[in-house]
DNA sequence: TATTTAAATGCAACTTAGTTGCAAATATAA
DNA sequence: TTATATTTGCAACTAAGTTGCATTTAAATA
C-alpha cells in the first residue's frame, strides 16, 4: 500500500494539512468502488469522530477537486474520488452515476459520458448531472 | 378557468377523492411553470395546512402518475405536473430539468430528451435523471 | 528542538426534509 | 341519510446538514 504516500501528496498539493481523519477518509474512498456519503463514512471510521468534521472534510475535498458529488438521492449526498479515469482537472460531472434502489450504493459509470445538450438561452448551464437508477448486480438475486 | 373541471376529472380518473387541499395543490402546479417542493407548496397554500398532508398528497400524486419528480437538489425533492407536453403515460424521466443555483427553482426542459445510454450489464437501469444546473434568466442580472 | 499560528477538530445547538402512528374529520357510494 | 374507506391533523420522531465558538494540532520558522 503506497496509498499513504499518495494521500500525503494529494493533501499537500492542495494546501491541506495531513490529519489522521482526512487520511482515513481518503483511504476509505480508495478502498471502495462506489460513492460514499457523510454518514457512510462516519459509520466506517474506526474511531467515533464527529459528523461535523466529516462534513467539513468532504466540503473541503470537493472545493479542492479531490472528490466530486456523485448523486443526491434521498439518502444524502454521495461523493466519489476524482480518480484513475477522471482527468486531473475538471473531473466534475463528466461521467454518469448509477444509484441502486436496493442498497442505495452509488457507482461511477466512468465510460458513460454525460451528454452535451443545447438548452434555451434562458438558462446558463454550469453543471450537469446524469444519474441512472435501478438495481445493481449484487442486489439482483 | 376550467382548471377546476380538469382537476376534478384528473383526481376522479385516478380514484382519488377530490378534497380542497388536493385541488389547491394541483392548482398551484398549474399556475407555475417550474417545479415545486413540499415546502414551496406549504408556503403558497392560503390556509396553513399541515406539512404531512402535503407530503402525502405529493406521494399519492406521484404514485398515480399525476406528478413526476423533477429534481432533488439540496433544497428537497421538487415535483412537476405531467402536463401539456408530457405524453399521457410514462411521463417520468423523459425530459431533462434545470435547477437554478440562485433561486433554486426547477424548470422542466421538455424539449431536452433524456438520452438513452448503454450501460454495463452489471446494472439494470429503471430510471434516468438528467439535471442541469446553473443560472436562470431572472437571476442573470 | 521549541515556539508560534493558522488551520482543523469537537461540542452543543440548531434548521430543514421527510416519516410514522393514531385519532378525528370528510368525501362519496349505497 | 348513513356507512365506510380515505384523508387530514397532530405529536413525535429520524436523518441530513449547518453554524458558532472554544480547544487542539500540523507544520512553518526561529
mmCIF file of C-alpha atoms (C1' of nucleotides) in Angstrom:
data_model
loop_
_atom_site.group_PDB
_atom_site.id
_atom_site.type_symbol
_atom_site.label_atom_id
_atom_site.label_comp_id
_atom_site.label_asym_id
_atom_site.label_seq_id
_atom_site.Cartn_x
_atom_site.Cartn_y
_atom_site.Cartn_z
ATOM 1 C CA UNK A 1 0.000 0.000 0.000
ATOM 2 C CA UNK A 2 1.617 3.238 -1.078
ATOM 3 C CA UNK A 3 -1.791 4.874 -0.732
ATOM 4 C CA UNK A 4 -0.234 6.621 2.238
ATOM 5 C CA UNK A 5 2.284 8.459 0.114
ATOM 6 C CA UNK A 6 -0.376 9.226 -2.480
ATOM 7 C CA UNK A 7 -2.703 10.690 0.125
ATOM 8 C CA UNK A 8 0.061 12.804 1.614
ATOM 9 C CA UNK A 9 0.912 14.218 -1.804
ATOM 10 C CA UNK A 10 -2.727 14.808 -2.662
ATOM 11 C CA UNK A 11 -3.381 16.787 0.511
ATOM 12 C CA UNK A 12 -0.125 18.661 0.337
ATOM 13 C CA UNK A 13 -0.535 19.630 -3.295
ATOM 14 C CA UNK A 14 -3.843 21.248 -2.420
ATOM 15 C CA UNK A 15 -2.512 23.079 0.597
ATOM 16 C CA UNK A 16 -4.494 20.939 3.026
ATOM 17 C CA UNK A 17 -2.962 19.705 6.249
ATOM 18 C CA UNK A 18 -2.445 15.972 6.520
ATOM 19 C CA UNK A 19 -4.514 14.938 9.521
ATOM 20 C CA UNK A 20 -5.402 11.413 10.657
ATOM 21 C CA UNK A 21 -9.070 11.976 9.899
ATOM 22 C CA UNK A 22 -8.557 13.267 6.377
ATOM 23 C CA UNK A 23 -6.136 10.440 5.713
ATOM 24 C CA UNK A 24 -8.621 7.848 6.875
ATOM 25 C CA UNK A 25 -11.428 9.405 4.847
ATOM 26 C CA UNK A 26 -9.351 9.319 1.677
ATOM 27 C CA UNK A 27 -8.296 5.724 2.404
ATOM 28 C CA UNK A 28 -11.959 4.775 2.630
ATOM 29 C CA UNK A 29 -12.623 6.290 -0.781
ATOM 30 C CA UNK A 30 -9.639 4.419 -2.238
ATOM 31 C CA UNK A 31 -10.860 1.133 -0.785
ATOM 32 C CA UNK A 32 -14.352 1.356 -2.274
ATOM 33 C CA UNK A 33 -15.542 1.304 -5.845
ATOM 34 C CA UNK A 34 -18.759 3.120 -5.020
ATOM 35 C CA UNK A 35 -19.509 6.587 -3.760
ATOM 36 C CA UNK A 36 -19.812 7.380 -0.051
ATOM 37 C CA UNK A 37 -21.969 9.782 1.925
ATOM 38 C CA UNK A 38 -21.009 11.593 5.100
ATOM 39 C CA UNK A 39 -22.898 9.064 7.199
ATOM 40 C CA UNK A 40 -21.378 6.108 5.337
ATOM 41 C CA UNK A 41 -18.007 7.474 6.335
ATOM 42 C CA UNK A 42 -18.927 8.153 9.945
ATOM 43 C CA UNK A 43 -20.094 4.536 10.164
ATOM 44 C CA UNK A 44 -16.910 3.143 8.610
ATOM 45 C CA UNK A 45 -14.405 5.242 10.537
ATOM 46 C CA UNK A 46 -12.582 3.317 13.242
ATOM 47 C CA UNK A 47 -12.774 5.917 15.987
ATOM 48 C CA UNK A 48 -16.034 7.742 16.581
ATOM 49 C CA UNK A 49 -15.335 11.097 15.006
ATOM 50 C CA UNK A 50 -17.765 13.953 14.899
ATOM 51 C CA UNK A 51 -20.159 14.163 11.959
ATOM 52 C CA UNK A 52 -19.337 17.837 11.579
ATOM 53 C CA UNK A 53 -15.691 17.096 10.953
ATOM 54 C CA UNK A 54 -16.578 14.633 8.218
ATOM 55 C CA UNK A 55 -18.934 17.103 6.554
ATOM 56 C CA UNK A 56 -16.187 19.691 6.648
ATOM 57 C CA UNK A 57 -13.599 17.319 5.243
ATOM 58 C CA UNK A 58 -15.914 16.389 2.390
ATOM 59 C CA UNK A 59 -16.720 20.014 1.512
ATOM 60 C CA UNK A 60 -13.083 20.864 1.604
ATOM 61 C CA UNK A 61 -12.172 17.933 -0.652
ATOM 62 C CA UNK A 62 -14.920 18.905 -3.054
ATOM 63 C CA UNK A 63 -13.761 22.529 -3.201
ATOM 64 C CA UNK A 64 -10.246 21.400 -3.985
ATOM 65 C CA UNK A 65 -11.346 18.962 -6.668
ATOM 66 C CA UNK A 66 -10.304 15.848 -4.783
ATOM 67 C CA UNK A 67 -13.840 14.494 -4.639
ATOM 68 C CA UNK A 68 -16.885 15.097 -6.811
ATOM 69 C CA UNK A 69 -20.558 14.860 -5.997
ATOM 70 C CA UNK A 70 -21.806 11.577 -7.409
ATOM 71 C CA UNK A 71 -25.508 11.667 -6.539
ATOM 72 C CA UNK A 72 -28.073 13.130 -4.232
ATOM 73 C CA UNK A 73 -30.765 10.536 -3.734
ATOM 74 C CA UNK A 74 -32.963 10.550 -0.666
ATOM 75 C CA UNK A 75 -30.141 9.059 1.409
ATOM 76 C CA UNK A 76 -27.963 12.147 1.218
ATOM 77 C CA UNK A 77 -25.176 13.432 -0.975
ATOM 78 C CA UNK A 78 -22.614 10.865 -2.079
ATOM 79 C CA UNK A 79 -19.074 11.680 -3.077
ATOM 80 C CA UNK A 80 -16.545 9.823 -5.198
ATOM 81 C CA UNK A 81 -12.823 10.172 -5.720
ATOM 82 C CA UNK A 82 -11.739 12.029 -8.788
ATOM 83 C CA UNK A 83 -9.637 9.074 -9.651
ATOM 84 C CA UNK A 84 -7.997 6.862 -12.173
ATOM 85 C CA UNK A 85 -10.166 7.591 -15.174
ATOM 86 C CA UNK A 86 -11.035 11.157 -14.242
ATOM 87 C CA UNK A 87 -8.854 13.757 -15.925
ATOM 88 C CA UNK A 88 -6.721 15.595 -13.398
ATOM 89 C CA UNK A 89 -8.735 18.763 -13.755
ATOM 90 C CA UNK A 90 -12.403 19.417 -14.358
ATOM 91 C CA UNK A 91 -13.453 15.993 -13.088
ATOM 92 C CA UNK A 92 -16.851 17.178 -12.046
ATOM 93 C CA UNK A 93 -19.864 15.852 -13.834
ATOM 94 C CA UNK A 94 -18.004 14.307 -16.721
ATOM 95 C CA UNK A 95 -19.457 10.829 -16.285
ATOM 96 C CA UNK A 96 -22.801 9.355 -15.298
ATOM 97 C CA UNK A 97 -23.553 7.677 -11.988
ATOM 98 C CA UNK A 98 -25.718 4.732 -11.034
ATOM 99 C CA UNK A 99 -27.739 4.561 -7.808
ATOM 100 C CA UNK A 100 -29.082 1.187 -6.675
ATOM 101 C CA UNK A 101 -32.624 1.362 -5.318
ATOM 102 C CA UNK A 102 -31.992 -1.610 -3.090
ATOM 103 C CA UNK A 103 -28.659 -0.983 -1.372
ATOM 104 C CA UNK A 104 -28.525 2.746 -2.180
ATOM 105 C CA UNK A 105 -24.953 2.499 -3.342
ATOM 106 C CA UNK A 106 -23.749 4.895 -5.985
ATOM 107 C CA UNK A 107 -21.321 3.762 -8.663
ATOM 108 C CA UNK A 108 -19.350 5.887 -11.111
ATOM 109 C CA UNK A 109 -20.087 4.896 -14.698
ATOM 110 C CA UNK A 110 -16.826 6.258 -15.955
ATOM 111 C CA UNK A 111 -17.406 5.118 -19.528
ATOM 112 C CA UNK A 112 -20.823 6.732 -19.772
ATOM 113 C CA UNK A 113 -20.186 10.316 -20.786
ATOM 114 C CA UNK A 114 -22.603 12.991 -19.710
ATOM 115 C CA UNK A 115 -24.093 14.192 -22.991
ATOM 116 C CA UNK A 116 -23.679 17.788 -24.100
ATOM 117 C CA UNK A 117 -27.015 19.362 -24.879
ATOM 118 C CA UNK A 118 -28.388 22.516 -26.401
ATOM 119 C CA UNK A 119 -30.562 24.456 -23.994
ATOM 120 C CA UNK A 120 -32.706 27.535 -24.450
ATOM 121 C CA UNK A 121 -30.696 30.722 -23.957
ATOM 122 C CA UNK A 122 -32.949 31.351 -20.989
ATOM 123 C CA UNK A 123 -30.609 29.164 -18.942
ATOM 124 C CA UNK A 124 -26.876 29.336 -18.358
ATOM 125 C CA UNK A 125 -25.731 25.789 -17.712
ATOM 126 C CA UNK A 126 -22.832 25.354 -15.337
ATOM 127 C CA UNK A 127 -23.249 21.787 -14.137
ATOM 128 C CA UNK A 128 -24.794 18.645 -15.469
ATOM 129 C CA UNK A 129 -25.765 15.569 -13.554
ATOM 130 C CA UNK A 130 -26.739 12.350 -15.212
ATOM 131 C CA UNK A 131 -27.885 9.727 -12.731
ATOM 132 C CA UNK A 132 -29.292 6.317 -13.594
ATOM 133 C CA UNK A 133 -31.302 4.358 -11.063
ATOM 134 C CA UNK A 134 -32.192 0.691 -10.765
ATOM 135 C CA UNK A 135 -30.734 -2.481 -9.356
ATOM 136 C CA UNK A 136 -27.071 -3.443 -9.161
ATOM 137 C CA UNK A 137 -25.813 -6.981 -9.734
ATOM 138 C CA UNK A 138 -25.327 -7.722 -6.017
ATOM 139 C CA UNK A 139 -28.979 -6.942 -5.353
ATOM 140 C CA UNK A 140 -30.190 -8.741 -8.485
ATOM 141 C CA UNK A 141 -30.894 -12.133 -6.870
ATOM 142 C CA UNK B 1 -60.586 28.879 -15.616
ATOM 143 C CA UNK B 2 -61.849 25.393 -16.336
ATOM 144 C CA UNK B 3 -58.890 24.091 -14.348
ATOM 145 C CA UNK B 4 -61.482 23.145 -11.774
ATOM 146 C CA UNK B 5 -63.192 20.658 -14.068
ATOM 147 C CA UNK B 6 -59.822 19.353 -15.227
ATOM 148 C CA UNK B 7 -58.669 18.776 -11.663
ATOM 149 C CA UNK B 8 -61.881 17.008 -10.728
ATOM 150 C CA UNK B 9 -61.519 14.669 -13.692
ATOM 151 C CA UNK B 10 -57.857 14.065 -13.008
ATOM 152 C CA UNK B 11 -58.479 13.067 -9.394
ATOM 153 C CA UNK B 12 -61.559 11.054 -10.189
ATOM 154 C CA UNK B 13 -59.921 9.133 -13.012
ATOM 155 C CA UNK B 14 -57.222 8.005 -10.584
ATOM 156 C CA UNK B 15 -59.654 7.016 -7.865
ATOM 157 C CA UNK B 16 -58.537 9.837 -5.594
ATOM 158 C CA UNK B 17 -61.068 11.810 -3.608
ATOM 159 C CA UNK B 18 -61.447 15.449 -4.575
ATOM 160 C CA UNK B 19 -60.549 17.366 -1.450
ATOM 161 C CA UNK B 20 -59.930 21.117 -1.083
ATOM 162 C CA UNK B 21 -56.273 20.565 -0.290
ATOM 163 C CA UNK B 22 -55.580 18.342 -3.270
ATOM 164 C CA UNK B 23 -57.427 20.739 -5.506
ATOM 165 C CA UNK B 24 -55.396 23.681 -4.295
ATOM 166 C CA UNK B 25 -52.127 21.757 -4.668
ATOM 167 C CA UNK B 26 -52.931 20.878 -8.266
ATOM 168 C CA UNK B 27 -53.969 24.460 -8.988
ATOM 169 C CA UNK B 28 -50.595 25.618 -7.736
ATOM 170 C CA UNK B 29 -48.837 23.266 -10.112
ATOM 171 C CA UNK B 30 -50.984 24.512 -12.986
ATOM 172 C CA UNK B 31 -50.192 28.120 -12.149
ATOM 173 C CA UNK B 32 -46.417 27.693 -12.163
ATOM 174 C CA UNK B 33 -44.032 26.828 -14.942
ATOM 175 C CA UNK B 34 -41.425 25.468 -12.553
ATOM 176 C CA UNK B 35 -41.354 22.525 -10.200
ATOM 177 C CA UNK B 36 -42.463 22.798 -6.576
ATOM 178 C CA UNK B 37 -41.285 21.148 -3.388
ATOM 179 C CA UNK B 38 -43.423 20.232 -0.401
ATOM 180 C CA UNK B 39 -42.269 23.326 1.447
ATOM 181 C CA UNK B 40 -42.851 25.578 -1.573
ATOM 182 C CA UNK B 41 -46.420 24.370 -1.529
ATOM 183 C CA UNK B 42 -46.913 24.771 2.208
ATOM 184 C CA UNK B 43 -45.697 28.363 1.824
ATOM 185 C CA UNK B 44 -48.023 29.108 -1.089
ATOM 186 C CA UNK B 45 -51.177 27.494 0.308
ATOM 187 C CA UNK B 46 -53.719 30.001 1.540
ATOM 188 C CA UNK B 47 -54.702 28.276 4.775
ATOM 189 C CA UNK B 48 -51.964 26.856 6.969
ATOM 190 C CA UNK B 49 -52.240 23.167 6.242
ATOM 191 C CA UNK B 50 -50.093 20.516 7.804
ATOM 192 C CA UNK B 51 -46.814 19.607 6.100
ATOM 193 C CA UNK B 52 -47.643 15.939 6.493
ATOM 194 C CA UNK B 53 -50.771 16.303 4.402
ATOM 195 C CA UNK B 54 -48.829 17.946 1.611
ATOM 196 C CA UNK B 55 -46.160 15.233 1.667
ATOM 197 C CA UNK B 56 -48.901 12.627 1.462
ATOM 198 C CA UNK B 57 -50.680 14.388 -1.373
ATOM 199 C CA UNK B 58 -47.447 14.613 -3.347
ATOM 200 C CA UNK B 59 -46.578 10.935 -2.838
ATOM 201 C CA UNK B 60 -50.053 9.955 -3.827
ATOM 202 C CA UNK B 61 -49.931 12.102 -6.975
ATOM 203 C CA UNK B 62 -46.565 10.651 -7.860
ATOM 204 C CA UNK B 63 -47.775 7.075 -7.406
ATOM 205 C CA UNK B 64 -50.717 7.773 -9.681
ATOM 206 C CA UNK B 65 -48.601 9.428 -12.346
ATOM 207 C CA UNK B 66 -50.087 12.877 -11.898
ATOM 208 C CA UNK B 67 -46.760 14.387 -10.871
ATOM 209 C CA UNK B 68 -43.185 13.382 -11.567
ATOM 210 C CA UNK B 69 -40.043 14.016 -9.585
ATOM 211 C CA UNK B 70 -38.184 16.853 -11.272
ATOM 212 C CA UNK B 71 -35.049 17.183 -9.159
ATOM 213 C CA UNK B 72 -33.557 16.539 -5.775
ATOM 214 C CA UNK B 73 -31.095 19.296 -5.080
ATOM 215 C CA UNK B 74 -30.130 20.207 -1.568
ATOM 216 C CA UNK B 75 -33.430 22.057 -1.098
ATOM 217 C CA UNK B 76 -35.575 18.945 -1.216
ATOM 218 C CA UNK B 77 -37.455 16.979 -3.830
ATOM 219 C CA UNK B 78 -39.297 19.028 -6.422
ATOM 220 C CA UNK B 79 -42.288 17.799 -8.377
ATOM 221 C CA UNK B 80 -43.783 18.879 -11.685
ATOM 222 C CA UNK B 81 -47.078 18.210 -13.381
ATOM 223 C CA UNK B 82 -47.091 15.566 -16.027
ATOM 224 C CA UNK B 83 -48.592 18.106 -18.303
ATOM 225 C CA UNK B 84 -49.138 19.551 -21.687
ATOM 226 C CA UNK B 85 -46.069 18.254 -23.428
ATOM 227 C CA UNK B 86 -45.753 15.074 -21.395
ATOM 228 C CA UNK B 87 -47.310 12.027 -23.011
ATOM 229 C CA UNK B 88 -50.277 10.817 -21.018
ATOM 230 C CA UNK B 89 -48.477 7.748 -19.809
ATOM 231 C CA UNK B 90 -44.877 7.087 -18.874
ATOM 232 C CA UNK B 91 -44.175 10.739 -18.233
ATOM 233 C CA UNK B 92 -41.460 10.032 -15.742
ATOM 234 C CA UNK B 93 -37.926 10.991 -16.572
ATOM 235 C CA UNK B 94 -38.495 11.589 -20.233
ATOM 236 C CA UNK B 95 -37.113 15.100 -20.237
ATOM 237 C CA UNK B 96 -34.284 16.967 -18.557
ATOM 238 C CA UNK B 97 -34.683 19.520 -15.773
ATOM 239 C CA UNK B 98 -32.855 22.707 -14.914
ATOM 240 C CA UNK B 99 -32.134 23.840 -11.350
ATOM 241 C CA UNK B 100 -31.121 27.442 -10.738
ATOM 242 C CA UNK B 101 -28.326 27.807 -8.184
ATOM 243 C CA UNK B 102 -29.554 31.242 -7.221
ATOM 244 C CA UNK B 103 -33.316 30.931 -6.726
ATOM 245 C CA UNK B 104 -33.354 27.114 -6.503
ATOM 246 C CA UNK B 105 -36.232 26.862 -8.932
ATOM 247 C CA UNK B 106 -36.519 23.793 -11.089
ATOM 248 C CA UNK B 107 -37.750 24.052 -14.672
ATOM 249 C CA UNK B 108 -38.819 21.257 -16.985
ATOM 250 C CA UNK B 109 -36.786 21.295 -20.189
ATOM 251 C CA UNK B 110 -39.432 19.494 -22.132
ATOM 252 C CA UNK B 111 -37.538 19.658 -25.397
ATOM 253 C CA UNK B 112 -34.353 18.222 -23.962
ATOM 254 C CA UNK B 113 -34.764 14.471 -24.143
ATOM 255 C CA UNK B 114 -33.045 12.305 -21.586
ATOM 256 C CA UNK B 115 -30.526 10.360 -23.654
ATOM 257 C CA UNK B 116 -30.705 6.582 -23.884
ATOM 258 C CA UNK B 117 -27.389 5.039 -22.954
ATOM 259 C CA UNK B 118 -25.700 1.664 -22.977
ATOM 260 C CA UNK B 119 -24.650 0.544 -19.526
ATOM 261 C CA UNK B 120 -22.619 -2.426 -18.328
ATOM 262 C CA UNK B 121 -24.823 -5.486 -17.773
ATOM 263 C CA UNK B 122 -23.846 -5.183 -14.135
ATOM 264 C CA UNK B 123 -26.667 -2.671 -13.739
ATOM 265 C CA UNK B 124 -30.366 -2.863 -14.532
ATOM 266 C CA UNK B 125 -31.485 0.657 -15.304
ATOM 267 C CA UNK B 126 -35.032 1.550 -14.347
ATOM 268 C CA UNK B 127 -34.900 5.326 -14.068
ATOM 269 C CA UNK B 128 -32.809 8.083 -15.516
ATOM 270 C CA UNK B 129 -32.436 11.606 -14.266
ATOM 271 C CA UNK B 130 -30.780 14.322 -16.251
ATOM 272 C CA UNK B 131 -30.472 17.558 -14.327
ATOM 273 C CA UNK B 132 -28.679 20.672 -15.492
ATOM 274 C CA UNK B 133 -27.639 23.332 -13.030
ATOM 275 C CA UNK B 134 -26.728 26.974 -13.390
ATOM 276 C CA UNK B 135 -28.418 30.345 -13.501
ATOM 277 C CA UNK B 136 -31.844 31.153 -14.909
ATOM 278 C CA UNK B 137 -32.636 34.347 -16.801
ATOM 279 C CA UNK B 138 -34.398 36.015 -13.866
ATOM 280 C CA UNK B 139 -31.268 35.611 -11.724
ATOM 281 C CA UNK B 140 -28.903 36.573 -14.561
ATOM 282 C CA UNK B 141 -28.626 40.288 -13.756
ATOM 283 C "C1'" DT C 1 14.055 21.358 19.174
ATOM 284 C "C1'" DA C 2 10.837 24.806 20.923
ATOM 285 C "C1'" DT C 3 7.664 28.275 19.614
ATOM 286 C "C1'" DT C 4 4.019 30.192 17.028
ATOM 287 C "C1'" DT C 5 -0.126 30.429 14.435
ATOM 288 C "C1'" DA C 6 -3.386 29.380 11.021
ATOM 289 C "C1'" DA C 7 -5.995 25.523 10.114
ATOM 290 C "C1'" DA C 8 -8.596 21.608 11.809
ATOM 291 C "C1'" DT C 9 -11.432 19.384 15.220
ATOM 292 C "C1'" DG C 10 -15.164 18.657 18.748
ATOM 293 C "C1'" DC C 11 -19.175 20.024 21.023
ATOM 294 C "C1'" DA C 12 -23.687 21.963 21.529
ATOM 295 C "C1'" DA C 13 -27.351 23.590 19.470
ATOM 296 C "C1'" DC C 14 -29.931 24.485 15.618
ATOM 297 C "C1'" DT C 15 -32.612 24.090 10.880
ATOM 298 C "C1'" DT C 16 -34.962 21.676 7.345
ATOM 299 C "C1'" DA C 17 -36.726 17.453 4.899
ATOM 300 C "C1'" DG C 18 -39.205 13.666 5.479
ATOM 301 C "C1'" DT C 19 -41.745 9.779 8.177
ATOM 302 C "C1'" DT C 20 -44.981 7.148 11.339
ATOM 303 C "C1'" DG C 21 -48.915 6.102 14.338
ATOM 304 C "C1'" DC C 22 -53.166 7.252 15.745
ATOM 305 C "C1'" DA C 23 -57.422 9.728 16.414
ATOM 306 C "C1'" DA C 24 -60.747 12.846 14.259
ATOM 307 C "C1'" DA C 25 -62.917 14.519 10.161
ATOM 308 C "C1'" DT C 26 -64.889 14.043 5.493
ATOM 309 C "C1'" DA C 27 -65.826 12.636 0.544
ATOM 310 C "C1'" DT C 28 -68.516 9.597 -1.817
ATOM 311 C "C1'" DA C 29 -71.112 5.347 -2.763
ATOM 312 C "C1'" DA C 30 -75.114 2.947 -1.402
ATOM 313 C "C1'" DT D 1 -79.091 9.749 5.191
ATOM 314 C "C1'" DT D 2 -75.925 6.759 6.591
ATOM 315 C "C1'" DA D 3 -71.866 3.778 6.474
ATOM 316 C "C1'" DT D 4 -67.151 3.261 5.355
ATOM 317 C "C1'" DA D 5 -62.847 3.807 3.426
ATOM 318 C "C1'" DT D 6 -59.969 7.736 2.683
ATOM 319 C "C1'" DT D 7 -57.988 11.766 4.033
ATOM 320 C "C1'" DT D 8 -56.398 15.020 7.326
ATOM 321 C "C1'" DG D 9 -54.157 16.908 11.608
ATOM 322 C "C1'" DC D 10 -51.329 16.422 15.466
ATOM 323 C "C1'" DA D 11 -47.443 14.922 18.046
ATOM 324 C "C1'" DA D 12 -43.369 12.998 17.966
ATOM 325 C "C1'" DC D 13 -39.644 11.230 15.720
ATOM 326 C "C1'" DT D 14 -35.282 10.393 12.434
ATOM 327 C "C1'" DA D 15 -31.664 11.854 9.432
ATOM 328 C "C1'" DA D 16 -29.017 15.307 6.793
ATOM 329 C "C1'" DG D 17 -26.746 19.253 7.045
ATOM 330 C "C1'" DT D 18 -25.145 23.847 9.253
ATOM 331 C "C1'" DT D 19 -23.146 27.441 12.496
ATOM 332 C "C1'" DG D 20 -20.559 29.494 16.326
ATOM 333 C "C1'" DC D 21 -17.162 29.003 19.468
ATOM 334 C "C1'" DA D 22 -13.587 27.007 22.284
ATOM 335 C "C1'" DT D 23 -9.805 23.746 22.013
ATOM 336 C "C1'" DT D 24 -6.329 21.210 19.764
ATOM 337 C "C1'" DT D 25 -2.832 20.236 16.377
ATOM 338 C "C1'" DA D 26 0.049 20.241 11.885
ATOM 339 C "C1'" DA D 27 3.651 22.327 10.204
ATOM 340 C "C1'" DA D 28 6.371 26.614 9.272
ATOM 341 C "C1'" DT D 29 10.124 29.250 11.423
ATOM 342 C "C1'" DA D 30 13.136 30.708 14.643
#
